Amino acid sequence: MADTPRMLRIAAAQLGPIAKDEPRTDVVNRLRAMLADAATHGVELVVFPELALTTFFPRWFTEEVSGHDQYYETAMPGPETQPLFDDAKNLGIGFALGYAELTPEGERFNTTILVERDGSVVAKYRKVHIPGHDGDEPWRPFQHLERRYFQESDEGFPVHRAFGGIVGMATCNDRRWPETYREMGLQGVELIMIGYNTPIHYAPDPGQNALQGFHNHLCMQAGAYQNGTWVVGVAKGGNEEGVESLAQSAIIAPSGQIVAQAMTTGDEVIVADANLDWCANYKETLFNFATYRRPELYQRIGSQKGVIEPPT
Ligand code: CDV
């Protein structure tokens, strides 16, 4: 008789806008409402977006980096976020939560924490690919100063045994890079959780604006399929402080198909039953890395800077 499939009921808890002056406790209450809603549907793991506790503050320049300190967490859980951890334990529901982290050493990371169903911390992921710019660029209709307010993590893309499978995390711009998925794919990942804040307007090349929704799903669906993994992509969408951001949160199967998608640009919970054993259908056939993947034959990929000079 076949083994019982490893089923995990997962949710993407999309957030609508968070106002600049919205108190942290109000935001936490919005998250708690979504956790409770998900729990009534038997969900075991809820994924919240990138920087889910505050407005997307890197859109405003401050002379001193510390000018935005009020948006960072110095402890997780802290006094305002502890109720989320208590809910996790009481409801038996895990979550992934994106937030701005300020360490005791003064380092600033764009971080996601993964919490198990008993309220314990499984892992912390710090964003690797930091987009945008670090200097004041007032010509833009709004700025994207992530490179001023966050440093790049050198901790890579580890995976973790949790929720009955092998899980990993990535954050927003990470989802556009194939290496993100492949690093975790090589470690056997079965579920990747990704939060994002993606403004529709892309100042360096507004020609991409109309394609934001397409590119969002394109990269996550490809990453899921090419690595035989579930992907949960969850937005903070809608019009936040005058900036329109992409919603379209999605849960994607190892086939690359979207099995659930948000319909609104506000707070919305979408749910899917993820059969983690489906990953093997791809990992053990078309994308059997051990049998078919040939990095030793990809002659130039090992170049130090990752950039290959074209022939002259
Ligand atoms: N928060 C992000 O990482 N946003 C980027 C934008 C700036 C392009 C993204 O990749 O969606």
Short mmCIF file of C-alpha atoms and ligand atoms in Angstrom, two decimals:
data_model
loop_
_atom_site.label_atom_id
_atom_site.label_comp_id
_atom_site.label_asym_id
_atom_site.label_seq_id
_atom_site.Cartn_x
_atom_site.Cartn_y
_atom_site.Cartn_z
CA MET A 1 0.00 0.00 0.00
CA ALA A 2 1.26 3.48 -0.86
CA ASP A 3 2.46 5.70 1.99
CA THR A 4 0.10 8.49 3.07
CA PRO A 5 1.05 11.62 1.12
CA ARG A 6 2.65 14.43 3.07
CA MET A 7 -0.08 17.05 2.87
CA LEU A 8 0.46 20.57 4.19
CA ARG A 9 -2.32 23.14 4.12
CA ILE A 10 -0.65 26.46 3.42
CA ALA A 11 -1.87 30.04 3.11
CA ALA A 12 -0.56 33.25 1.61
CA ALA A 13 -1.72 36.14 3.79
CA GLN A 14 -1.59 39.07 1.41
CA LEU A 15 -1.55 42.52 2.96
CA GLY A 16 -3.03 45.69 1.63
CA PRO A 17 -1.24 49.00 2.25
CA ILE A 18 0.22 49.95 5.62
CA ALA A 19 0.11 53.70 6.27
CA LYS A 20 3.24 55.53 7.38
CA ASP A 21 1.67 56.37 10.73
CA GLU A 22 -0.16 53.09 11.30
CA PRO A 23 0.77 51.88 14.80
CA ARG A 24 2.63 48.54 14.93
CA THR A 25 -0.04 47.12 17.24
CA ASP A 26 -2.74 47.83 14.63
CA VAL A 27 -0.70 46.06 11.97
CA VAL A 28 -0.11 43.10 14.28
CA ASN A 29 -3.86 42.94 14.86
CA ARG A 30 -4.41 42.72 11.09
CA LEU A 31 -1.92 39.85 10.94
CA ARG A 32 -3.55 38.13 13.92
CA ALA A 33 -6.97 38.35 12.24
CA MET A 34 -5.55 36.61 9.19
CA LEU A 35 -3.86 33.94 11.32
CA ALA A 36 -7.17 33.27 13.05
CA ASP A 37 -9.03 33.17 9.73
CA ALA A 38 -6.48 30.73 8.30
CA ALA A 39 -6.71 28.55 11.41
CA THR A 40 -10.47 28.17 10.94
CA HIS A 41 -9.68 26.68 7.52
CA GLY A 42 -7.26 24.15 8.97
CA VAL A 43 -4.18 25.94 7.66
CA GLU A 44 -0.87 24.83 9.20
CA LEU A 45 1.46 27.46 7.77
CA VAL A 46 0.74 31.11 6.86
CA VAL A 47 3.15 33.18 4.80
CA PHE A 48 3.13 36.96 5.31
CA PRO A 49 4.84 39.47 2.97
CA GLU A 50 8.20 41.23 3.06
CA LEU A 51 8.34 44.07 5.65
CA ALA A 52 4.91 43.08 6.89
CA LEU A 53 4.95 45.20 10.04
CA THR A 54 5.42 48.66 8.54
CA THR A 55 4.95 50.81 5.51
CA PHE A 56 7.63 50.29 2.82
CA PHE A 57 9.89 52.93 4.39
CA PRO A 58 12.83 52.67 1.92
CA ARG A 59 10.81 54.85 -0.43
CA TRP A 60 11.80 57.89 1.66
CA PHE A 61 15.33 59.30 1.94
CA THR A 62 16.72 60.34 5.34
CA GLU A 63 20.11 62.05 5.77
CA GLU A 64 21.08 59.56 8.46
CA VAL A 65 20.33 55.88 7.97
CA SER A 66 19.13 55.88 11.57
CA GLY A 67 16.38 58.29 10.49
CA HIS A 68 14.13 55.27 9.91
CA ASP A 69 15.01 53.38 13.09
CA GLN A 70 11.39 53.36 14.21
CA TYR A 71 10.60 50.89 11.41
CA TYR A 72 13.12 48.25 12.56
CA GLU A 73 12.73 45.42 15.07
CA THR A 74 15.53 44.99 17.58
CA ALA A 75 14.06 41.76 18.94
CA MET A 76 11.87 39.05 17.45
CA PRO A 77 9.58 38.41 19.14
CA GLY A 78 9.43 41.85 20.70
CA PRO A 79 6.69 43.25 22.94
CA GLU A 80 4.44 44.18 20.00
CA THR A 81 4.97 40.97 18.00
CA GLN A 82 4.77 38.51 20.92
CA PRO A 83 0.98 38.07 20.41
CA LEU A 84 1.67 36.52 16.98
CA PHE A 85 3.90 33.90 18.59
CA ASP A 86 1.29 33.27 21.29
CA ASP A 87 -1.39 32.83 18.62
CA ALA A 88 0.81 30.40 16.72
CA LYS A 89 1.09 28.24 19.81
CA ASN A 90 -2.56 28.53 20.84
CA LEU A 91 -3.94 27.93 17.35
CA GLY A 92 -1.29 25.38 16.32
CA ILE A 93 -0.42 27.39 13.22
CA GLY A 94 3.02 28.35 11.92
CA PHE A 95 3.98 31.49 10.04
CA ALA A 96 6.70 33.23 8.04
CA LEU A 97 6.95 36.97 8.68
CA GLY A 98 9.03 39.62 6.92
CA TYR A 99 10.38 42.56 8.91
CA ALA A 100 13.26 45.05 9.12
CA GLU A 101 15.92 43.76 11.52
CA LEU A 102 18.37 45.96 13.43
CA THR A 103 20.97 43.82 15.20
CA PRO A 104 22.76 44.72 18.46
CA GLU A 105 25.87 45.30 16.28
CA GLY A 106 23.98 47.90 14.25
CA GLU A 107 23.54 45.76 11.13
CA ARG A 108 20.36 46.18 9.12
CA PHE A 109 18.77 43.28 7.28
CA ASN A 110 15.56 42.69 5.36
CA THR A 111 14.63 39.56 7.28
CA THR A 112 12.01 36.82 7.38
CA ILE A 113 11.48 34.63 10.41
CA LEU A 114 9.91 31.19 10.26
CA VAL A 115 7.88 30.06 13.28
CA GLU A 116 6.61 26.52 13.92
CA ARG A 117 3.16 25.51 15.10
CA ASP A 118 4.30 25.51 18.71
CA GLY A 119 5.47 29.13 18.50
CA SER A 120 9.18 28.23 18.34
CA VAL A 121 11.52 29.89 15.87
CA VAL A 122 12.70 27.51 13.13
CA ALA A 123 14.95 29.82 11.14
CA LYS A 124 15.73 33.34 10.10
CA TYR A 125 16.43 34.35 6.48
CA ARG A 126 18.13 37.62 5.52
CA LYS A 127 17.61 38.99 2.01
CA VAL A 128 20.54 38.45 -0.35
CA HIS A 129 19.60 40.42 -3.49
CA ILE A 130 19.05 44.04 -2.41
CA PRO A 131 17.59 46.15 -5.25
CA GLY A 132 17.34 49.89 -5.77
CA HIS A 133 19.89 52.56 -4.85
CA ASP A 134 21.62 53.99 -1.77
CA GLY A 135 21.81 57.71 -2.53
CA ASP A 136 19.12 60.36 -2.74
CA GLU A 137 17.51 60.32 -6.22
CA PRO A 138 14.79 62.96 -5.98
CA TRP A 139 14.08 62.78 -9.73
CA ARG A 140 12.11 59.60 -9.12
CA PRO A 141 8.38 59.89 -8.36
CA PHE A 142 9.27 57.80 -5.29
CA GLN A 143 12.55 56.25 -4.24
CA HIS A 144 13.66 52.68 -3.67
CA LEU A 145 16.44 53.06 -1.10
CA GLU A 146 16.75 49.45 0.00
CA ARG A 147 20.50 49.63 -0.65
CA ARG A 148 20.73 52.48 1.88
CA TYR A 149 18.69 50.82 4.60
CA PHE A 150 19.70 47.16 4.26
CA GLN A 151 22.92 45.30 3.74
CA GLU A 152 23.26 42.16 1.65
CA SER A 153 23.28 38.95 3.63
CA ASP A 154 26.14 36.51 3.01
CA GLU A 155 24.25 33.65 4.65
CA GLY A 156 22.86 32.34 1.35
CA PHE A 157 19.74 30.23 1.00
CA PRO A 158 19.73 27.48 3.63
CA VAL A 159 16.84 25.00 3.88
CA HIS A 160 15.24 23.57 7.01
CA ARG A 161 13.40 20.41 8.00
CA ALA A 162 10.08 21.75 9.26
CA PHE A 163 6.35 21.39 8.60
CA GLY A 164 6.92 17.81 7.52
CA GLY A 165 9.15 18.74 4.62
CA ILE A 166 12.20 20.69 3.47
CA VAL A 167 11.49 24.40 3.42
CA GLY A 168 13.32 27.62 2.58
CA MET A 169 12.76 31.34 2.25
CA ALA A 170 13.56 34.19 -0.11
CA THR A 171 12.52 37.84 -0.24
CA CYS A 172 11.08 39.91 -3.06
CA ASN A 173 13.87 40.71 -5.52
CA ASP A 174 15.45 37.30 -4.73
CA ARG A 175 12.54 35.73 -6.63
CA ARG A 176 13.76 37.13 -9.94
CA TRP A 177 17.09 35.28 -9.73
CA PRO A 178 17.29 31.62 -10.78
CA GLU A 179 20.14 31.04 -8.32
CA THR A 180 17.74 31.60 -5.43
CA TYR A 181 15.64 28.58 -6.33
CA ARG A 182 18.56 26.47 -7.56
CA GLU A 183 20.58 26.96 -4.36
CA MET A 184 17.63 25.59 -2.42
CA GLY A 185 16.75 23.07 -5.14
CA LEU A 186 20.20 21.55 -4.77
CA GLN A 187 19.38 21.05 -1.08
CA GLY A 188 16.11 19.28 -1.91
CA VAL A 189 13.72 22.11 -1.08
CA GLU A 190 10.00 21.30 -1.25
CA LEU A 191 8.48 24.65 -0.28
CA ILE A 192 9.87 28.15 -0.80
CA MET A 193 8.20 31.09 0.94
CA ILE A 194 8.60 34.50 -0.69
CA GLY A 195 7.22 37.86 0.42
CA TYR A 196 7.32 40.91 -1.83
CA ASN A 197 6.71 44.67 -2.17
CA THR A 198 6.75 45.44 -5.87
CA PRO A 199 5.78 48.92 -7.04
CA ILE A 200 4.07 48.86 -10.44
CA HIS A 201 6.19 51.83 -11.56
CA TYR A 202 9.83 50.89 -12.19
CA ALA A 203 11.62 54.21 -12.59
CA PRO A 204 14.82 52.95 -14.33
CA ASP A 205 12.70 51.46 -17.16
CA PRO A 206 8.98 52.28 -17.05
CA GLY A 207 8.53 50.05 -20.09
CA GLN A 208 8.48 47.19 -17.58
CA ASN A 209 5.49 48.60 -15.68
CA ALA A 210 2.87 46.84 -17.77
CA LEU A 211 4.71 43.54 -17.34
CA GLN A 212 4.99 43.54 -13.53
CA GLY A 213 2.28 40.93 -13.06
CA PHE A 214 3.65 38.75 -15.84
CA HIS A 215 7.25 38.90 -14.55
CA ASN A 216 6.13 38.18 -10.99
CA HIS A 217 4.47 34.92 -11.91
CA LEU A 218 6.97 34.06 -14.65
CA CYS A 219 9.95 33.88 -12.29
CA MET A 220 8.15 32.09 -9.45
CA GLN A 221 6.46 29.56 -11.73
CA ALA A 222 9.75 28.83 -13.49
CA GLY A 223 11.57 28.51 -10.16
CA ALA A 224 8.96 26.08 -8.88
CA TYR A 225 8.95 23.93 -12.00
CA GLN A 226 12.70 23.84 -12.64
CA ASN A 227 13.37 22.75 -9.06
CA GLY A 228 10.30 20.62 -8.36
CA THR A 229 9.12 22.69 -5.42
CA TRP A 230 6.06 24.46 -4.08
CA VAL A 231 6.37 28.24 -4.03
CA VAL A 232 4.23 30.65 -2.02
CA GLY A 233 4.57 34.24 -3.26
CA VAL A 234 2.81 36.84 -1.13
CA ALA A 235 2.46 40.56 -1.69
CA LYS A 236 1.95 43.72 0.21
CA GLY A 237 -0.12 45.28 -2.54
CA GLY A 238 -2.42 48.18 -3.26
CA ASN A 239 -1.89 51.91 -3.02
CA GLU A 240 0.44 52.63 -0.09
CA GLU A 241 1.21 56.30 0.51
CA GLY A 242 0.50 57.08 -3.15
CA VAL A 243 2.56 54.19 -4.56
CA GLU A 244 0.66 51.45 -6.36
CA SER A 245 2.11 48.00 -5.67
CA LEU A 246 1.49 44.65 -7.27
CA ALA A 247 -0.77 42.18 -5.48
CA GLN A 248 -1.49 38.87 -7.30
CA SER A 249 -0.17 36.67 -4.47
CA ALA A 250 -0.01 33.07 -5.64
CA ILE A 251 0.55 29.53 -4.48
CA ILE A 252 2.41 27.55 -7.12
CA ALA A 253 2.76 23.78 -7.46
CA PRO A 254 5.94 21.90 -8.47
CA SER A 255 4.40 21.65 -11.96
CA GLY A 256 4.71 25.44 -12.20
CA GLN A 257 0.93 25.84 -12.16
CA ILE A 258 -0.77 28.45 -10.00
CA VAL A 259 -3.23 26.64 -7.74
CA ALA A 260 -4.47 29.68 -5.79
CA GLN A 261 -4.28 33.40 -6.50
CA ALA A 262 -5.42 36.52 -4.66
CA MET A 263 -8.24 38.43 -6.30
CA THR A 264 -7.95 41.71 -4.42
CA THR A 265 -5.20 44.21 -3.62
CA GLY A 266 -5.99 44.20 0.11
CA ASP A 267 -5.74 41.92 3.12
CA GLU A 268 -6.69 38.49 1.76
CA VAL A 269 -5.93 34.91 2.74
CA ILE A 270 -5.62 32.31 -0.01
CA VAL A 271 -5.26 28.62 0.79
CA ALA A 272 -4.00 25.48 -0.92
CA ASP A 273 -3.32 21.90 0.03
CA ALA A 274 0.30 21.23 -0.83
CA ASN A 275 1.20 17.62 -1.41
CA LEU A 276 4.91 17.73 -0.66
CA ASP A 277 5.34 14.34 -2.28
CA TRP A 278 4.47 15.86 -5.67
CA CYS A 279 7.92 17.44 -5.63
CA ALA A 280 9.40 14.02 -6.29
CA ASN A 281 7.45 13.77 -9.56
CA TYR A 282 9.77 16.44 -10.94
CA LYS A 283 12.87 15.92 -8.78
CA GLU A 284 13.05 12.25 -9.77
CA THR A 285 12.23 12.62 -13.49
CA LEU A 286 12.92 15.64 -15.74
CA PHE A 287 14.82 17.51 -13.04
CA ASN A 288 16.73 14.63 -11.53
CA PHE A 289 19.82 16.73 -10.80
CA ALA A 290 22.09 13.74 -10.02
CA THR A 291 21.35 12.08 -13.35
CA TYR A 292 20.95 14.97 -15.77
CA ARG A 293 22.42 18.17 -14.37
CA ARG A 294 25.98 18.72 -15.62
CA PRO A 295 27.60 21.77 -13.99
CA GLU A 296 31.05 20.47 -14.89
CA LEU A 297 30.10 20.89 -18.56
CA TYR A 298 28.83 24.46 -18.15
CA GLN A 299 32.32 25.66 -18.89
CA ARG A 300 32.25 29.33 -18.05
CA ILE A 301 29.72 29.51 -15.24
CA GLY A 302 32.43 29.41 -12.61
CA SER A 303 33.76 32.84 -13.63
CA GLN A 304 34.72 34.77 -10.49
CA LYS A 305 32.56 37.82 -11.00
CA GLY A 306 29.65 35.92 -12.46
CA VAL A 307 29.88 38.04 -15.61
CA ILE A 308 31.14 36.52 -18.84
CA GLU A 309 32.89 38.83 -21.30
CA PRO A 310 31.53 38.38 -24.84
CA PRO A 311 34.05 37.57 -27.62
CA THR A 312 35.61 40.68 -29.20
N1 CDV B 1 11.23 44.96 -2.51
C1 CDV B 1 11.82 44.59 -3.67
O1 CDV B 1 12.79 43.86 -3.67
N2 CDV B 1 11.29 45.14 -4.80
C2 CDV B 1 11.87 44.92 -6.10
C3 CDV B 1 11.64 46.09 -7.02
C4 CDV B 1 12.37 47.30 -6.59
C5 CDV B 1 12.11 45.79 -8.42
C6 CDV B 1 11.32 43.68 -6.77
O2 CDV B 1 12.13 42.92 -7.32
O3 CDV B 1 10.11 43.50 -6.81
#
